mmCIF file of C-alpha atoms in Angstrom:
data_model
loop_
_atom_site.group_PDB
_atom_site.id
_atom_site.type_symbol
_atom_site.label_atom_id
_atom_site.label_comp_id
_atom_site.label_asym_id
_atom_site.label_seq_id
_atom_site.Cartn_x
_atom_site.Cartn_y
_atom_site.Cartn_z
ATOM 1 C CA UNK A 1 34.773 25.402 60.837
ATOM 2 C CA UNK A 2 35.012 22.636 57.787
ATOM 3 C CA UNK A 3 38.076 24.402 56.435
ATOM 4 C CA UNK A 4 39.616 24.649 59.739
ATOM 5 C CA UNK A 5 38.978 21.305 60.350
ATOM 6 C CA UNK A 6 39.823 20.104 57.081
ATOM 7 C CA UNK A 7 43.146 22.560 57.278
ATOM 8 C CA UNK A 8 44.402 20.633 60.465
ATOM 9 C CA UNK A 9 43.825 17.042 58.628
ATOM 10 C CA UNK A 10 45.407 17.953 55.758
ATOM 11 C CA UNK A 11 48.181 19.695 57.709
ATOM 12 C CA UNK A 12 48.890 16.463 59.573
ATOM 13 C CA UNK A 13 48.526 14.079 56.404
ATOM 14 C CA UNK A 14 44.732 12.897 56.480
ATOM 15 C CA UNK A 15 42.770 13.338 53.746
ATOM 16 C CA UNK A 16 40.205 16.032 53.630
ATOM 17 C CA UNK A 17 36.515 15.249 53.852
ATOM 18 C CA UNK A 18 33.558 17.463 53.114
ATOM 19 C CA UNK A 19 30.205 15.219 53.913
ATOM 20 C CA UNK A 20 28.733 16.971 50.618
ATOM 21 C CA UNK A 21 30.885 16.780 48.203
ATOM 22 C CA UNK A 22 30.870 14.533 45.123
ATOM 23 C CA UNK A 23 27.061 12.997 46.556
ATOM 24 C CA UNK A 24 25.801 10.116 44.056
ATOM 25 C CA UNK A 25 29.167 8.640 43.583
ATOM 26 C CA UNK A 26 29.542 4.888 44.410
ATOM 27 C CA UNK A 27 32.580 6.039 46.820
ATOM 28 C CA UNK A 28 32.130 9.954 47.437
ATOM 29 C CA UNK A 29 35.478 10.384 48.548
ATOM 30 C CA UNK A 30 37.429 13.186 47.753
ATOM 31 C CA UNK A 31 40.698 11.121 47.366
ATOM 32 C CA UNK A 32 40.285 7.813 48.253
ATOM 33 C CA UNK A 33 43.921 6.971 47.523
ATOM 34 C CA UNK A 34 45.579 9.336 50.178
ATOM 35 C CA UNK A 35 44.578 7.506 53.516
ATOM 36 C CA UNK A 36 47.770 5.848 52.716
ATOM 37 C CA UNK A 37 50.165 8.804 53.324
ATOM 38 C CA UNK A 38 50.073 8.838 57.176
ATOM 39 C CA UNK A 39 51.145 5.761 57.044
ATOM 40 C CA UNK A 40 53.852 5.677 54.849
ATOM 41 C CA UNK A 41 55.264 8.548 56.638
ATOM 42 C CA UNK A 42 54.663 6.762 60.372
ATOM 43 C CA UNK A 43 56.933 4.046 58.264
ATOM 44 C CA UNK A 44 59.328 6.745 57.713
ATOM 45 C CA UNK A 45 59.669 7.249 61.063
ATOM 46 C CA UNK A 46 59.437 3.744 62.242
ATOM 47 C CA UNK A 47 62.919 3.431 59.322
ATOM 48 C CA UNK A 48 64.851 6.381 60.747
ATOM 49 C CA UNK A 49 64.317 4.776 64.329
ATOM 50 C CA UNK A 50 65.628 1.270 63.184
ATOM 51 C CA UNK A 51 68.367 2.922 61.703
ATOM 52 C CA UNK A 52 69.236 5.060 64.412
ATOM 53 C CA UNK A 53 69.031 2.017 66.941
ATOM 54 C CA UNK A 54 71.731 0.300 64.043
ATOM 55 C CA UNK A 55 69.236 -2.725 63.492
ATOM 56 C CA UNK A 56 69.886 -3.054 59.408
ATOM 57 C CA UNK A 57 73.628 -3.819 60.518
ATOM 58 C CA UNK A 58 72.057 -6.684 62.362
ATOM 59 C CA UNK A 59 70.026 -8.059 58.604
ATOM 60 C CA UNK A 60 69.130 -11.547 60.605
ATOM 61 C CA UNK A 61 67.799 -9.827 63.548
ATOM 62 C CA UNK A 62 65.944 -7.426 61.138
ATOM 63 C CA UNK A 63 64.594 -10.485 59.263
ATOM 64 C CA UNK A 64 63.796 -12.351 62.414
ATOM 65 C CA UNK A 65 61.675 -8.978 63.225
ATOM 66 C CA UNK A 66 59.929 -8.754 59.977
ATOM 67 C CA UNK A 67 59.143 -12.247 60.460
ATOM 68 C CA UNK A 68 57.410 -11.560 63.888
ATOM 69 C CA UNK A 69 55.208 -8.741 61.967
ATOM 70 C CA UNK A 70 53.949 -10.903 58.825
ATOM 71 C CA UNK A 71 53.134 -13.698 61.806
ATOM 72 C CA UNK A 72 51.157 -10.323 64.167
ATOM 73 C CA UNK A 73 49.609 -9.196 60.764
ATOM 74 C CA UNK A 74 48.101 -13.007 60.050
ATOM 75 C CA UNK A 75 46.794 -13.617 63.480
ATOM 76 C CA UNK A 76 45.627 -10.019 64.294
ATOM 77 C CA UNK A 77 41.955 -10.000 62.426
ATOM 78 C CA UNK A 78 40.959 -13.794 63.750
ATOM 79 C CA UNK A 79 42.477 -13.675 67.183
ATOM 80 C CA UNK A 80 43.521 -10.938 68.336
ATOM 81 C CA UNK A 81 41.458 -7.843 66.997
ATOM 82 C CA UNK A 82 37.969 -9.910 68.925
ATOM 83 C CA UNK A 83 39.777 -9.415 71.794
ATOM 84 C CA UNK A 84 40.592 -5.380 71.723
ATOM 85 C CA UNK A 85 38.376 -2.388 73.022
ATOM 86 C CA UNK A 86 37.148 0.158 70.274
ATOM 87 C CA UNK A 87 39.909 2.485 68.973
ATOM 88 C CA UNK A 88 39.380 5.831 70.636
ATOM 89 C CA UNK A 89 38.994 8.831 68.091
ATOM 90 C CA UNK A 90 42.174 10.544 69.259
ATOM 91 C CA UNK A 91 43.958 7.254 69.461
ATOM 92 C CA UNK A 92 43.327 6.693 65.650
ATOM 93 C CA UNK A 93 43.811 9.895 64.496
ATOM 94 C CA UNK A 94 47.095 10.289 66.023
ATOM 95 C CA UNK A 95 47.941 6.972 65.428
ATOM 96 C CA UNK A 96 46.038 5.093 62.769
ATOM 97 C CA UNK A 97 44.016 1.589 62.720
ATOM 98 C CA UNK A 98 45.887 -1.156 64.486
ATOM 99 C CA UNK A 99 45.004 -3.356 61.773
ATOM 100 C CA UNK A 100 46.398 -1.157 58.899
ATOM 101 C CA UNK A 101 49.667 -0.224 60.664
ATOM 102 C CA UNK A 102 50.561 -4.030 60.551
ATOM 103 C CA UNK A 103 49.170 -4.323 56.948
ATOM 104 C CA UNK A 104 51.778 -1.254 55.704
ATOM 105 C CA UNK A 105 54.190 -2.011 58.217
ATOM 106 C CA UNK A 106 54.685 -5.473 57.262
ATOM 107 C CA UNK A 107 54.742 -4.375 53.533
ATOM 108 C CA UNK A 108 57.712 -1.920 54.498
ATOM 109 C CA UNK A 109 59.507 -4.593 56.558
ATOM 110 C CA UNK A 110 59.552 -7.191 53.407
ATOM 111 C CA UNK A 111 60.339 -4.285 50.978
ATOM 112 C CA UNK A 112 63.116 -3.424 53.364
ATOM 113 C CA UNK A 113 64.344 -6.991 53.618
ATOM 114 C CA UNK A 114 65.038 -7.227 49.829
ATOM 115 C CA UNK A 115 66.871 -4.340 49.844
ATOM 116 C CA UNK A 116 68.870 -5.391 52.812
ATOM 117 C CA UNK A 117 69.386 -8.953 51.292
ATOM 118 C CA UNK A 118 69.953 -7.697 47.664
ATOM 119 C CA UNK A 119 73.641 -9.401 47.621
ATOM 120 C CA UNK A 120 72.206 -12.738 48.367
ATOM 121 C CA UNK A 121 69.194 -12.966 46.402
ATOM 122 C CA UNK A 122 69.770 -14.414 43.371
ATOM 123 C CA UNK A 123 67.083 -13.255 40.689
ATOM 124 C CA UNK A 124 66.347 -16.169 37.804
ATOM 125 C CA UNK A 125 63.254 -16.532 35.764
ATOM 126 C CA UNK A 126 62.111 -20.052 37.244
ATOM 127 C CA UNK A 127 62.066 -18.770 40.956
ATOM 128 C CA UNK A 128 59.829 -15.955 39.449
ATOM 129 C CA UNK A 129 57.792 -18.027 37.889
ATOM 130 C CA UNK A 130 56.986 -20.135 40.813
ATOM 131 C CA UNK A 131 56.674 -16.945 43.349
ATOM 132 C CA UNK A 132 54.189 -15.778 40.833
ATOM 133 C CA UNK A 133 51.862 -18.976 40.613
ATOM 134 C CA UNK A 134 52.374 -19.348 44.938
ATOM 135 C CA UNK A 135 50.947 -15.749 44.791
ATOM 136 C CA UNK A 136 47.973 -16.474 42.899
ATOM 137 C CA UNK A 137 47.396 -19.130 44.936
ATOM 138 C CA UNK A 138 47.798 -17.412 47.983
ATOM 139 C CA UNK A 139 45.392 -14.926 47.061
ATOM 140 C CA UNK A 140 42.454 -17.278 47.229
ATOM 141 C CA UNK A 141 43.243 -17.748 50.705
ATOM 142 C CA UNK A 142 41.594 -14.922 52.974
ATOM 143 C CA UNK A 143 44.234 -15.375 55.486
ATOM 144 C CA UNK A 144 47.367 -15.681 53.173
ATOM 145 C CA UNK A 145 46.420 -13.251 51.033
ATOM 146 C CA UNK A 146 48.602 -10.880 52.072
ATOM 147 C CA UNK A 147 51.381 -12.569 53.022
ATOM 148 C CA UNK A 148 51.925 -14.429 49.720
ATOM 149 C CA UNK A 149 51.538 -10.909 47.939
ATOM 150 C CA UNK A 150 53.934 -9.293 50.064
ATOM 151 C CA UNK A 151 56.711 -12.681 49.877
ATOM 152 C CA UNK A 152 56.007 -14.400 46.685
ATOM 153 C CA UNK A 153 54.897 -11.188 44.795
ATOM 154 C CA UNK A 154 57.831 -8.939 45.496
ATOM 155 C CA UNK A 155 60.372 -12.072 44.524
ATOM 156 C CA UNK A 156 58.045 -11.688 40.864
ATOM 157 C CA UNK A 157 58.046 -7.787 40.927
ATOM 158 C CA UNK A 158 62.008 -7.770 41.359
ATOM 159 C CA UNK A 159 62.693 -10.117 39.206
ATOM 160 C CA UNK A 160 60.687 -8.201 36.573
ATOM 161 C CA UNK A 161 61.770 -4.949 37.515
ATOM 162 C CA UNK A 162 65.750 -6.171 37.707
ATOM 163 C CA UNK A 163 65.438 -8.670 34.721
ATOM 164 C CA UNK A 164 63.633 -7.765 31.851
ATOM 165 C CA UNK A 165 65.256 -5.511 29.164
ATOM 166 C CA UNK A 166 62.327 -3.935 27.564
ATOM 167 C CA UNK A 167 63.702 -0.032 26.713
ATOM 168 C CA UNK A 168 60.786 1.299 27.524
ATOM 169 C CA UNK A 169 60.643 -0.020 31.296
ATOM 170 C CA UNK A 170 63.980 0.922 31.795
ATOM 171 C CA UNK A 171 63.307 4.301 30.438
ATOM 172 C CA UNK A 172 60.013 5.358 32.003
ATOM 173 C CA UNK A 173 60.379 7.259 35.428
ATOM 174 C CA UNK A 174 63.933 6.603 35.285
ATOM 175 C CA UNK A 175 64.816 10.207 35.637
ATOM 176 C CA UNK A 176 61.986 11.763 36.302
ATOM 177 C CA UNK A 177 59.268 10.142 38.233
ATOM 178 C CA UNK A 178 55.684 11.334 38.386
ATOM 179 C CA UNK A 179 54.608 8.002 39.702
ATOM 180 C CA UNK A 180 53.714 9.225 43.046
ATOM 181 C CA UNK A 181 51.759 12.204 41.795
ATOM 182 C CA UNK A 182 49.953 9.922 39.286
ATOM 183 C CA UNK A 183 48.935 7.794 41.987
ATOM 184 C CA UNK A 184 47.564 10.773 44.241
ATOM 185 C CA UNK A 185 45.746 12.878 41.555
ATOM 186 C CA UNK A 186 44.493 9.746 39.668
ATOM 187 C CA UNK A 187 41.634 9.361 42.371
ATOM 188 C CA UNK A 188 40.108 13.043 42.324
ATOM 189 C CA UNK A 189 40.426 13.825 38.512
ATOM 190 C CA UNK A 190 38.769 10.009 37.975
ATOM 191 C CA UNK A 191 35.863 10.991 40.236
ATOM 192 C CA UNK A 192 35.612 14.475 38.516
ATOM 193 C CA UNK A 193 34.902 13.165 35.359
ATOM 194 C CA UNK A 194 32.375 10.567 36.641
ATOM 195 C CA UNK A 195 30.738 13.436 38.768
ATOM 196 C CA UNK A 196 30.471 15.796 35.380
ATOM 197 C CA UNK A 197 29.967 12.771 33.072
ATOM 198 C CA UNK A 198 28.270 9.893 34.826
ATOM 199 C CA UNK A 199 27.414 8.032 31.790
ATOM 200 C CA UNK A 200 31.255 8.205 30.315
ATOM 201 C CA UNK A 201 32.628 4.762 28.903
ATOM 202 C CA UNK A 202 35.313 2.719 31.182
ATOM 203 C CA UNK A 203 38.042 3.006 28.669
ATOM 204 C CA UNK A 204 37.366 6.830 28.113
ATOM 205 C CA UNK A 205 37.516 7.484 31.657
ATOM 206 C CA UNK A 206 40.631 5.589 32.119
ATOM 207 C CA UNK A 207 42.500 7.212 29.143
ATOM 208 C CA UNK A 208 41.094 10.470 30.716
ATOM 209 C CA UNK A 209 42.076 10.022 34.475
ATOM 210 C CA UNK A 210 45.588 8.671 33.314
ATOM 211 C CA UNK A 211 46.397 11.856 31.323
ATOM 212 C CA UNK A 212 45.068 14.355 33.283
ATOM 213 C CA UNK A 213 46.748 12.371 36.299
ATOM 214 C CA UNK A 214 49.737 12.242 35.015
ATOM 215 C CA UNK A 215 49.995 16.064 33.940
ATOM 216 C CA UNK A 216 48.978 16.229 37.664
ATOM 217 C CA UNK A 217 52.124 14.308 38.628
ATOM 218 C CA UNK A 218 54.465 15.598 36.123
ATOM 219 C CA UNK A 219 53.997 19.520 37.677
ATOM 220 C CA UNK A 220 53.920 17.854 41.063
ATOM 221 C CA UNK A 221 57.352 16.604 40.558
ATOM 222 C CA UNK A 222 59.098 19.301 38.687
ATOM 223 C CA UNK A 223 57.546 21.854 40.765
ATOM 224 C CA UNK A 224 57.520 20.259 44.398
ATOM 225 C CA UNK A 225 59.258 16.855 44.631
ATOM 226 C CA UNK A 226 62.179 17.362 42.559
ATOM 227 C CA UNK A 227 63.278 20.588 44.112
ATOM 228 C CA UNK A 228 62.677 19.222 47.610
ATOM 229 C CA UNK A 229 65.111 16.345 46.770
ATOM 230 C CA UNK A 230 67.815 18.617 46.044
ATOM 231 C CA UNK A 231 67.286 19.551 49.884
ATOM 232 C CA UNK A 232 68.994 16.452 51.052
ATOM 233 C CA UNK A 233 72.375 17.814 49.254
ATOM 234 C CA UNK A 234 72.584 20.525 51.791
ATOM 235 C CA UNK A 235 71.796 19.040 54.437
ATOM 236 C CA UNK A 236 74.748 18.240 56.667
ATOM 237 C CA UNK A 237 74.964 14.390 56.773
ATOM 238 C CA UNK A 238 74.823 14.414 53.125
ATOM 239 C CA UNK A 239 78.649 15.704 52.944
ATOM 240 C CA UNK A 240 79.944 13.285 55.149
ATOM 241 C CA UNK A 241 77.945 10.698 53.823
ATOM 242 C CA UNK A 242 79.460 11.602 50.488
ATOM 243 C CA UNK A 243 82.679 11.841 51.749
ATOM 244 C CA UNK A 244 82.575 8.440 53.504
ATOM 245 C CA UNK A 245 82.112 6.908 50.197
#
């Protein structure tokens, strides 16, 4: 009945629990870090239906939208969360928190809006500066918190990401990218080697987790993510995408 059960979750993107498992751990999760996936992919969806309803041709209306969100996400824990009934099992299973769909939704919407405003951003090393120190200041704020992380913090991540020369940042992941896997296996190998070595030093155990994690995400991309891409070259929207350009 537990692998059944666990079988449907993972089937439909939840993380697996077993009650028993990894007992004496601070957090005994087995992954900790994939609670996140349903969401992305609901934010997957959510994209494809924005694009097939033609909304990034309308960028002000899309900004206007993403607007409403970040303003829904700030008020939803102090006014209007109080005010709801208890989420019903089914409902949150099929659907997730309320309160975490705005979180990651709003994230998606921002991250969206600086790709859809790339032309008219203008990038400089001041503006990134002051983004960064408005961030840190937001985050001493409870209720800006996000907000300021999502805003200021993705002007300063840009910037960085778009401006700074360093060969090795413009190098790493750049053709093949094992970030994703690293960030999924990094939570189960960190927690095996607390669970078989509880007394291990911090440093250790984060030299540890980052090379077995990222052996982890290396085979997860050259044997599942990489070939899966190549999918989208067959598919049939991809000629005449092609061809349109």
């Amino acid at each position: 009945e537990n692998w059944l059960k666990n079988f449907v979750r993972v089937a439909t993107l939840h993380p697996p629990e077993i009650g028993d498992a990894l007992v004496g751990l601070h957090y005994p999760a087995l992954n900790g870090a994939a609670w996140t996936i349903i969401y992305e992919f609901r934010c997957y969806i959510l994209a494809a239906i924005f694009g097939l309803a033609g909304l990034y041709s309308h960028k002000r209306a899309y900004l206007g939208l993403t607007a409403l969100v970040l303003t829904a996400n700030l008020v939803f824990e102090p006014l209007i969360a109080p005010l709801l009934p208890p989420v019903p099992g089914w409902f949150h299973f099929a659907f997730g928190a309320p309160n975490e769909n705005l979180r990651l939704v709003s994230a998606f919407m921002v991250g969206t809006c600086f790709w859809l405003f790339h032309d008219r951003i203008s990038y400089s090393a001041t503006l990134a500066t002051v983004s960064f120190v408005l961030c840190l200041a937001c985050l001493y704020s409870p209720l800006l918190a996000e907000t300021g992380l999502l805003i200021f913090g993705g002007y300063a991540l840009f910037w960085f990401a778009f401006k700074v020369r360093w060969k090795p940042l413009r190098t790493i992941n750049a053709k093949n990218d094992i970030s994703y896997g690293l960030y999924l296996y990094g939570w189960p190998i960190g927690a095996l080697i607390i669970w078989w070595w509880p007394d291990v030093n911090v440093i250790v155990l984060a030299i540890l987790t980052y090379i077995f994690a990222s052996l982890g995400g290396a085979a997860s991309w050259f044997g599942i993510e990489k070939r899966a891409m190549r999918l989208k070259d067959v598919l049939p929207f991809g000629d005449r995408r092609t061809s349109a350009a």
